[in-house]
mmCIF file of C-alpha atoms and ligand atoms in Angstrom:
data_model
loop_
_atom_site.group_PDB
_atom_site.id
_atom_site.type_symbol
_atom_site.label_atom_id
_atom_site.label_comp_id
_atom_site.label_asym_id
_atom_site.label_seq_id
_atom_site.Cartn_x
_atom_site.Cartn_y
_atom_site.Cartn_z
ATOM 1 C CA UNK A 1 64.884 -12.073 -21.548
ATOM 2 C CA UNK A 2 65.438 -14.741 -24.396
ATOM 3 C CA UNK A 3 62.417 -16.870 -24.757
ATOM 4 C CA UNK A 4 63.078 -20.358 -26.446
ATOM 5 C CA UNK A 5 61.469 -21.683 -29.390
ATOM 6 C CA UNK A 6 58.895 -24.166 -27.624
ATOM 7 C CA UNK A 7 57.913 -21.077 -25.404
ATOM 8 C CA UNK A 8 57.339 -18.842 -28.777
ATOM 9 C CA UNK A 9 55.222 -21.724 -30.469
ATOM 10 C CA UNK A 10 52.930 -22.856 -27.700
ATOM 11 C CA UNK A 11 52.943 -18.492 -26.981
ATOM 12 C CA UNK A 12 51.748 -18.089 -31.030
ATOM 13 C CA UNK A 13 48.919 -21.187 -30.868
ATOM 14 C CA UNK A 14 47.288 -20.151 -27.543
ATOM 15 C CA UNK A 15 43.858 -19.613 -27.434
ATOM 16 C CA UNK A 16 43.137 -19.701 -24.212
ATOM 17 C CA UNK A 17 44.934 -18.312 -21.144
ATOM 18 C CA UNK A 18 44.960 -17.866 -17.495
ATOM 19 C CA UNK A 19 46.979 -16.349 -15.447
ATOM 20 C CA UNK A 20 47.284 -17.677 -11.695
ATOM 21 C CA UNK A 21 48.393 -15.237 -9.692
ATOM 22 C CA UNK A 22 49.459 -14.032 -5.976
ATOM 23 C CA UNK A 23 50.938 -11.481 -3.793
ATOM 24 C CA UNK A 24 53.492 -11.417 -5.426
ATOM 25 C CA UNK A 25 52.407 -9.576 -8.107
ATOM 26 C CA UNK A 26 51.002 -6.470 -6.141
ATOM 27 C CA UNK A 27 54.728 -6.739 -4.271
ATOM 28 C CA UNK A 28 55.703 -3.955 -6.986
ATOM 29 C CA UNK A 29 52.646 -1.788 -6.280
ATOM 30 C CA UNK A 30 53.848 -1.272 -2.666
ATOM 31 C CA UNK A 31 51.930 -4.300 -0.879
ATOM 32 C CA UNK A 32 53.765 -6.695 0.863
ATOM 33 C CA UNK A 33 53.469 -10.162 0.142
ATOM 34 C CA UNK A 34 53.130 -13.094 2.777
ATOM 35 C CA UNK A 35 56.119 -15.054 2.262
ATOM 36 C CA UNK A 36 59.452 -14.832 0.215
ATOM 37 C CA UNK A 37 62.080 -12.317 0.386
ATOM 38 C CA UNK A 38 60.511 -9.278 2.090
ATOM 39 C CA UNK A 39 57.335 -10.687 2.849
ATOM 40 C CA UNK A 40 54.972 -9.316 6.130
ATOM 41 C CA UNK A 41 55.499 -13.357 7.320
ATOM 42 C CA UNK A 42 58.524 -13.210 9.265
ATOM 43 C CA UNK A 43 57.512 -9.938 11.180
ATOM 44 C CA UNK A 44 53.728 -10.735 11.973
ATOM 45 C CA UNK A 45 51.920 -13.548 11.772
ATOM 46 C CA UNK A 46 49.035 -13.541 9.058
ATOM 47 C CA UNK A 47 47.783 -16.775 10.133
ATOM 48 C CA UNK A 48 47.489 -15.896 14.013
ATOM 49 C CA UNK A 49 45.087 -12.692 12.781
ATOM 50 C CA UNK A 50 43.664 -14.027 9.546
ATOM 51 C CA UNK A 51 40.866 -16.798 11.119
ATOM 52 C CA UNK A 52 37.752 -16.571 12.753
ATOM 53 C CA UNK A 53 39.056 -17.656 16.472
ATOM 54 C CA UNK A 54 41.085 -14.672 16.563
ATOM 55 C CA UNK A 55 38.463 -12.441 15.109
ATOM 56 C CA UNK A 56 35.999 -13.708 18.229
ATOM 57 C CA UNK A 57 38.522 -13.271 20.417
ATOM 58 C CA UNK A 58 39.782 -9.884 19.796
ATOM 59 C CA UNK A 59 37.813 -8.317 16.802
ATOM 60 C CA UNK A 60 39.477 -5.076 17.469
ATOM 61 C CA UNK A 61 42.897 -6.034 16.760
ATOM 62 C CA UNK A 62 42.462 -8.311 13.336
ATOM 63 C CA UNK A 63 40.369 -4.996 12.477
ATOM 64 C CA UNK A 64 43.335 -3.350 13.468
ATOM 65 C CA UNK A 65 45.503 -4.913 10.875
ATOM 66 C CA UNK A 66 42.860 -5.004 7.865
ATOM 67 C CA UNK A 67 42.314 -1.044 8.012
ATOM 68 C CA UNK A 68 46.386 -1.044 7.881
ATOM 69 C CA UNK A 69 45.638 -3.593 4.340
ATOM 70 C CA UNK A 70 43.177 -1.712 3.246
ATOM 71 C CA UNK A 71 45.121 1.622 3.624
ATOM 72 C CA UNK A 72 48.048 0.254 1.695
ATOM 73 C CA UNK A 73 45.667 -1.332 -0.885
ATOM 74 C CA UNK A 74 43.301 2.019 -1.352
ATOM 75 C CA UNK A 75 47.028 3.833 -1.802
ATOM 76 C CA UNK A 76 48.028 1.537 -4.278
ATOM 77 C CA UNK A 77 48.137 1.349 -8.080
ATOM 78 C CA UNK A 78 48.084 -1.400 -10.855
ATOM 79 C CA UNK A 79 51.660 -1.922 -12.071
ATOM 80 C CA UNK A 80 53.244 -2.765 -15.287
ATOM 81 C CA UNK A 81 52.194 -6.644 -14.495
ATOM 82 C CA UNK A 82 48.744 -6.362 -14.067
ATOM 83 C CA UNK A 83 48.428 -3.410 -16.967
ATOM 84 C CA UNK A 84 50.574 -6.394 -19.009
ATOM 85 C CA UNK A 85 47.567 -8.996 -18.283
ATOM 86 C CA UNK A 86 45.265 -6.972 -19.076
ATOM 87 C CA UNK A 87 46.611 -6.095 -22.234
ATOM 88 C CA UNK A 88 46.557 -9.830 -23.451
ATOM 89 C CA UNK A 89 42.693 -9.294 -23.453
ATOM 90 C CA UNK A 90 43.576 -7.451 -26.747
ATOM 91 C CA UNK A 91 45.888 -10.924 -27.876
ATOM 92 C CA UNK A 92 43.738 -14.150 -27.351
ATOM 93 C CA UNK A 93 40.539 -15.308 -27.124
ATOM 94 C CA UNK A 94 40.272 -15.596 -23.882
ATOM 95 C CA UNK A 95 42.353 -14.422 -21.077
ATOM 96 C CA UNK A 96 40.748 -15.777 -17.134
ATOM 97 C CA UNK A 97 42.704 -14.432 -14.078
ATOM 98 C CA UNK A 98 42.368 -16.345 -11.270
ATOM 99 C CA UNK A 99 43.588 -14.471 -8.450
ATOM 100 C CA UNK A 100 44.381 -15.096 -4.430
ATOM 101 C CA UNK A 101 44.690 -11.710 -3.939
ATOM 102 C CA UNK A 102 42.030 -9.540 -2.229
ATOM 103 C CA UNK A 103 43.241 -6.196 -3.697
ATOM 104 C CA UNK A 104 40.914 -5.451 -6.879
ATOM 105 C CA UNK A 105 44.303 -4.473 -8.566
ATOM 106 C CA UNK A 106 43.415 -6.922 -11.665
ATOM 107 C CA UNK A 107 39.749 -5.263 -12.006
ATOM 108 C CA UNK A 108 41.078 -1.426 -11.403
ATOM 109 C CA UNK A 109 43.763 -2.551 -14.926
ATOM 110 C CA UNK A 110 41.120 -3.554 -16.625
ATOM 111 C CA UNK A 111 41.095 -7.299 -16.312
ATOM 112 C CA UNK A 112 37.343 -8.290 -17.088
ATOM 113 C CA UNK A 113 37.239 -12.545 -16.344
ATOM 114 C CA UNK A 114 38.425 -12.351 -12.882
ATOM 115 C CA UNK A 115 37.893 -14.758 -9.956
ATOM 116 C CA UNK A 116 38.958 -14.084 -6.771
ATOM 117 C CA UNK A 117 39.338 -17.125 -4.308
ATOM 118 C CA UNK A 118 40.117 -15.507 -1.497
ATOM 119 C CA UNK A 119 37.668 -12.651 -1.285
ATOM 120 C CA UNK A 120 38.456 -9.005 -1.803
ATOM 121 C CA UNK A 121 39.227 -6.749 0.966
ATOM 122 C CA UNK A 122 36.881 -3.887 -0.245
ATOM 123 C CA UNK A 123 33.454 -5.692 0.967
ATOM 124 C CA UNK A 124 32.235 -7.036 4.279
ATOM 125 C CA UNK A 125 29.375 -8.962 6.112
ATOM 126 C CA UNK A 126 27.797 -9.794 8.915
ATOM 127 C CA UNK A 127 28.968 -12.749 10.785
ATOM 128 C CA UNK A 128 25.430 -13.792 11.754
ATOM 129 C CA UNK A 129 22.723 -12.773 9.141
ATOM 130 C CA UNK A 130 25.615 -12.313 6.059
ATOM 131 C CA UNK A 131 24.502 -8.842 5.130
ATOM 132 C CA UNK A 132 27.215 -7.054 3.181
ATOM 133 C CA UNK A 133 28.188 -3.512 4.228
ATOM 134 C CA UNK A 134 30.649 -2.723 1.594
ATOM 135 C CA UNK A 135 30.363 1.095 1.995
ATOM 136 C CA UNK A 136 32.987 2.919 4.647
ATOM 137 C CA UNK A 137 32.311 1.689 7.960
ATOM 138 C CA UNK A 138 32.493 3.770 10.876
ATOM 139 C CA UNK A 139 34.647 2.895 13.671
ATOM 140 C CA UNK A 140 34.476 5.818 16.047
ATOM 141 C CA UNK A 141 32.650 3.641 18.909
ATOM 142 C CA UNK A 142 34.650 0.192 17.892
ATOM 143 C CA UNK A 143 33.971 -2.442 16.126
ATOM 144 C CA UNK A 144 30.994 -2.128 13.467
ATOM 145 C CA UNK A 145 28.073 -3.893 14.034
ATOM 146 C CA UNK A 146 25.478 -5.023 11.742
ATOM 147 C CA UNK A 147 21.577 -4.015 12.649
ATOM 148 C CA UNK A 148 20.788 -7.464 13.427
ATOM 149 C CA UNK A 149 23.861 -7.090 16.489
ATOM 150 C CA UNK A 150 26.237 -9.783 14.658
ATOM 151 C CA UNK A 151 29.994 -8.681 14.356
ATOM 152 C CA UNK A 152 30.630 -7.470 10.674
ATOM 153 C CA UNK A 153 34.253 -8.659 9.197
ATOM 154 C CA UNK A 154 36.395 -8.261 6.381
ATOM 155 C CA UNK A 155 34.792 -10.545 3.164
ATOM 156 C CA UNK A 156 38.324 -12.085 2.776
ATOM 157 C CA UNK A 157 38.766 -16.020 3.375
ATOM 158 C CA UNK A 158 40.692 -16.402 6.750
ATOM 159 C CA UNK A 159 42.924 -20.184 7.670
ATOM 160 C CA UNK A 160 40.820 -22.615 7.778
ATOM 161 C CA UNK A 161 37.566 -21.501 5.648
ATOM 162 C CA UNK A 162 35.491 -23.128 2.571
ATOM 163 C CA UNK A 163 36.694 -21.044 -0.837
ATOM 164 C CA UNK A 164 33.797 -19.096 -2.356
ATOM 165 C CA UNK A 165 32.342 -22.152 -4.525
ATOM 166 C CA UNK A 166 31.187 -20.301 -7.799
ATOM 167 C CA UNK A 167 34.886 -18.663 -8.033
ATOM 168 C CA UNK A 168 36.899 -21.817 -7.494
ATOM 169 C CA UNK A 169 34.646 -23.607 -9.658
ATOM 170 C CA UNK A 170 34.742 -21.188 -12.301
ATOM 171 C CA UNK A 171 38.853 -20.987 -11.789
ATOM 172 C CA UNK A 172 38.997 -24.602 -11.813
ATOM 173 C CA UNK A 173 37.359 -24.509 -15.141
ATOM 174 C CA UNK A 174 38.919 -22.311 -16.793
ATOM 175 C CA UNK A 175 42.425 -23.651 -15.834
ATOM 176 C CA UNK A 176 41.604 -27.236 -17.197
ATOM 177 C CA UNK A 177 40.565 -25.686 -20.448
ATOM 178 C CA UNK A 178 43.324 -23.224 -20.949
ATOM 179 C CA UNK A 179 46.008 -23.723 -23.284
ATOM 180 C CA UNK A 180 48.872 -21.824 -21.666
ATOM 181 C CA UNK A 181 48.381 -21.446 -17.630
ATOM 182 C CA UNK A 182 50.653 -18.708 -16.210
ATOM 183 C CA UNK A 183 51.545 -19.234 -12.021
ATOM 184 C CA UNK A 184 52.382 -15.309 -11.100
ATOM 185 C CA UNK A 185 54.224 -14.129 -8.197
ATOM 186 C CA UNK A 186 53.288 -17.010 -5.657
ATOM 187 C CA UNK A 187 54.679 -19.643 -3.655
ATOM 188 C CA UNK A 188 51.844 -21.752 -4.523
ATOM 189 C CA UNK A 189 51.875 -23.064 -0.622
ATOM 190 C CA UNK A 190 48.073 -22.311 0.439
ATOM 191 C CA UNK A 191 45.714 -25.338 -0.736
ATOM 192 C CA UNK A 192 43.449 -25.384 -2.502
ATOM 193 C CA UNK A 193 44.257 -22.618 -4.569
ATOM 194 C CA UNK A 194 47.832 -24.096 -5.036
ATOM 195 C CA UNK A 195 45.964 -27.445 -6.908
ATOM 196 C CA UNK A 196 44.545 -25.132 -10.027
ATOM 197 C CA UNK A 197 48.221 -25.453 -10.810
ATOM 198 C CA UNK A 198 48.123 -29.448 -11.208
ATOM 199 C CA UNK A 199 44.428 -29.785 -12.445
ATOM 200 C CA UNK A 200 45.659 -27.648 -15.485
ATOM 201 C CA UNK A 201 48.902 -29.591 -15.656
ATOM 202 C CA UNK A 202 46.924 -32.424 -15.900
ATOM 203 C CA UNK A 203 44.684 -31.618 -18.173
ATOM 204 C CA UNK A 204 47.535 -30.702 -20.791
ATOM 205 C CA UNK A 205 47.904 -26.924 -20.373
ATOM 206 C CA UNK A 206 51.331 -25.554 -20.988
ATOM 207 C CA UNK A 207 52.704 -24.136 -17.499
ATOM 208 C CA UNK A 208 54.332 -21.573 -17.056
ATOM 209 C CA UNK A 209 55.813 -19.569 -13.938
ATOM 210 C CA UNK A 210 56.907 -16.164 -13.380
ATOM 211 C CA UNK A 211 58.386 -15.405 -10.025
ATOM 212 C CA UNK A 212 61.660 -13.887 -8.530
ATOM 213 C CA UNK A 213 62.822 -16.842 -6.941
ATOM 214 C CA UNK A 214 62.046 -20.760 -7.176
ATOM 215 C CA UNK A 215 59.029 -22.254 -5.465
ATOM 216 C CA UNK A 216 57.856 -25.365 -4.618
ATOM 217 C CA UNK A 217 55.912 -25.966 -8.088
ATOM 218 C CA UNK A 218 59.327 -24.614 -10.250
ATOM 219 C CA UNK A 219 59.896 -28.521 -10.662
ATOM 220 C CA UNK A 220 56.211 -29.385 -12.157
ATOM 221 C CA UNK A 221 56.310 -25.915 -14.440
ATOM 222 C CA UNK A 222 57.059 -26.280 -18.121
ATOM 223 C CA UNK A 223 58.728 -23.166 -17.809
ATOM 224 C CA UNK A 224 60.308 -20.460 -15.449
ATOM 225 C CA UNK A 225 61.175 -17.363 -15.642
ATOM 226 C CA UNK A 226 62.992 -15.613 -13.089
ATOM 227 C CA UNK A 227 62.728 -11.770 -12.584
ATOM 228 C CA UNK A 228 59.874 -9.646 -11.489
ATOM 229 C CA UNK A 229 56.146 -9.978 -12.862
ATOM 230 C CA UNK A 230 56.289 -6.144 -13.571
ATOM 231 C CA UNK A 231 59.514 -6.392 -15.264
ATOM 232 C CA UNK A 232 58.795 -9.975 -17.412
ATOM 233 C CA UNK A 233 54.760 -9.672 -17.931
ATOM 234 C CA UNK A 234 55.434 -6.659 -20.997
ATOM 235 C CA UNK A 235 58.335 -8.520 -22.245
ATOM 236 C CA UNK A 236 55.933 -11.020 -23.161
ATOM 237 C CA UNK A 237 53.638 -9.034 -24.636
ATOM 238 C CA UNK A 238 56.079 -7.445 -26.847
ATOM 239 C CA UNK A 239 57.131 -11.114 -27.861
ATOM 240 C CA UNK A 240 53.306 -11.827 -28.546
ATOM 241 C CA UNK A 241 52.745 -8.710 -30.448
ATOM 242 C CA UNK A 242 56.034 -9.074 -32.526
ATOM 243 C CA UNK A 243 54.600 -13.248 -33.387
ATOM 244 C CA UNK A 244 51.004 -11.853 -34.492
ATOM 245 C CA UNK A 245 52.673 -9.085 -36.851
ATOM 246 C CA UNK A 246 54.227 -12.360 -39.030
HETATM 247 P P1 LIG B 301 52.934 -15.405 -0.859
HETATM 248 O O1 LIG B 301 53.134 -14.166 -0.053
HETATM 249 O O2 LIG B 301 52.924 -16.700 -0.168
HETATM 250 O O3 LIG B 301 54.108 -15.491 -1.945
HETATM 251 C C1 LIG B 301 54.484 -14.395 -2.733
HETATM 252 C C2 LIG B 301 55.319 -14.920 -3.878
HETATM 253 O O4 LIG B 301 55.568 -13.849 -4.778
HETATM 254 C C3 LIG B 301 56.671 -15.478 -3.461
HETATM 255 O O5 LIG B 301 56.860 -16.729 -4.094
HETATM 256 C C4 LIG B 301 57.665 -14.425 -3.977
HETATM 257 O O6 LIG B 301 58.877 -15.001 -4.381
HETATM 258 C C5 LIG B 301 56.913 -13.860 -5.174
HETATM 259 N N1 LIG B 301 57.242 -12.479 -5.548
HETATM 260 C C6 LIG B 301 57.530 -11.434 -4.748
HETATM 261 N N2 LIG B 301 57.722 -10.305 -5.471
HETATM 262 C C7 LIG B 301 57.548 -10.649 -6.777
HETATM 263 C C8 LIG B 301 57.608 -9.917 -8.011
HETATM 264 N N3 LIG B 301 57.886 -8.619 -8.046
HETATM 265 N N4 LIG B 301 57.379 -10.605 -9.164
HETATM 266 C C9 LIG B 301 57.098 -11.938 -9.147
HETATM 267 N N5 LIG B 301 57.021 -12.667 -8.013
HETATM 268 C C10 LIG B 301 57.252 -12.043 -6.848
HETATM 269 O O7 LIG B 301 51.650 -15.148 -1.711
HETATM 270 P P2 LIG B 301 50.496 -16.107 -2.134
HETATM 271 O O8 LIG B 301 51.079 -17.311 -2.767
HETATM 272 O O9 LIG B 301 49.577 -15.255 -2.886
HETATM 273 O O10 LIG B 301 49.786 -16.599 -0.789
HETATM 274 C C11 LIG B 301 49.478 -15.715 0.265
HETATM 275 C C12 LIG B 301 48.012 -15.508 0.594
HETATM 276 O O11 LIG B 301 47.961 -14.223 1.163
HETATM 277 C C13 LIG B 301 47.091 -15.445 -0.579
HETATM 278 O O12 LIG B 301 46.077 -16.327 -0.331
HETATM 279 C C14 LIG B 301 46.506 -14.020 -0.616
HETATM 280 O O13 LIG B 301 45.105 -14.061 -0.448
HETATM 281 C C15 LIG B 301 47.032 -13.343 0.600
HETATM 282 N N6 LIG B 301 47.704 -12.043 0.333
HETATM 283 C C16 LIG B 301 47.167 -11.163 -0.568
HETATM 284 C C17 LIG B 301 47.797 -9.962 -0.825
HETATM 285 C C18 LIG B 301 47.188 -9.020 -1.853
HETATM 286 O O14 LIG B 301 45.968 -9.050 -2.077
HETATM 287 N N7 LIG B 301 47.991 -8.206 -2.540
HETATM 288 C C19 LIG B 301 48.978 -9.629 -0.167
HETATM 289 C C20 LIG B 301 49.484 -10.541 0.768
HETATM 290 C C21 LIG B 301 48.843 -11.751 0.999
HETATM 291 ZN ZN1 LIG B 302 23.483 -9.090 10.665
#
């Protein structure tokens, strides 16, 4: 990958990063994404089983499909993007991910200043008295039940529900302070995660998008790059490493 000039200068006065990422940057770690080229969308239908109507209506089946997540997920490694992120700890001053993915993968590399805005698919709580149960649950007589009786669910934010306030408030702030703002490996579609990308735009952050094909934010980015996350995350690094050794 050639990097231009403007890239390597805003790349060698950056301060402060974040790095705005999706599914698509645990597509390389073996977990499908939502949309694009290969993603789950087209054969199921993540918005039919991820919100609260159909988890009153058949508990049992959106359980059905987060134990298949969670299988993939708990099988899963970091890969060479998130190990890449997590290595720019070592390269600025400060380095936020703010993630819509509910995997942990940016925690298990190492990333330390994450937020997640969409939950994370390792805890769960009680529908009724918000209890968490994040140990195993047992479903050999169906679906788990909290002591109070109340349904307990996945601690992931389904269509339709309020974003965990402390995490998009501390994402928001980060973004509109950052110098450099990287969009990862999303389509940048689901609201109102996708608007981190304009409040840091606005606020003068350099943006900058990694993704394998164009989305519908290529147009506002100050700069794409088109490849895989895994693939063009270390390449940057390298370039960062090689402009601090000067
Ligand atoms: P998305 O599925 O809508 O889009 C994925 C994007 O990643 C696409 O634009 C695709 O072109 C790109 N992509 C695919 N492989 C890539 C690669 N190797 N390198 C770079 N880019 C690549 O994902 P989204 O925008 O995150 O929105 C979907 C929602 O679904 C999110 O809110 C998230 O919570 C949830 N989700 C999470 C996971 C996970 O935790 N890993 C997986 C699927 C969906
Ligand atoms: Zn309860």
């Amino acid at each position: 990958m050639n990097f231009n000039q403007t890239f390597l200068n805003k790349l060698s006065e950056a301060k402060k990063i974040v790095f705005f990422t999706g599914a698509g940057i645990s597509a390389e770690s073996g977990i499908p994404t939502f949309r694009g080229k290969d993603g789950i969308w087209n054969k199921l239908k993540p918005e039919e089983l991820a919100n609260f109507n159909a988890f009153m209506r058949n508990p049992q089946m959106v359980w059905e499909w987060y134990n298949h997540r969670k299988k993939i997920i708990h099988e899963a490694k970091p890969n060479a993007g998130h190990i890449a992120i997590s290595e720019m700890q070592n390269l600025f001053d400060e380095v936020t991910v703010v993630t819509q993915n509910i995997d942990n993968l940016h925690r298990r590399a190492g990333s330390k200043n994450v937020f997640e805005l969409h939950g994370n698919i390792e805890r769960n709580y009680c529908i009724d008295c918000r209890t968490f149960y994040n140990e195993e649950l047992d479903f050999s007589s169906g679906v788990p039940k909290c002591k109070c009786g109340g349904l307990i669910r996945p601690d992931v934010v389904w269509f339709g529900e309020y974003l965990p306030q402390d995490q998009f408030s501390g994402g928001e702030k980060a973004s509109v302070l950052s110098d450099m703002f990287f969009v990862v490996g999303t389509s940048a579609v689901v609201y109102p995660a996708a608007g981190l990308v304009y409040a840091a735009k606005q606020a003068g952050s350099y943006i900058v998008e990694v993704n394998i094909e164009e989305t519908e934010i290529s147009s506002s980015c100050d700069e794409s790059f088109f490849g895989e996350a895994g693939k063009i995350l270390p390449e940057i690094v390298n370039q960062i490493k090689k402009l601090k050794l000067r």
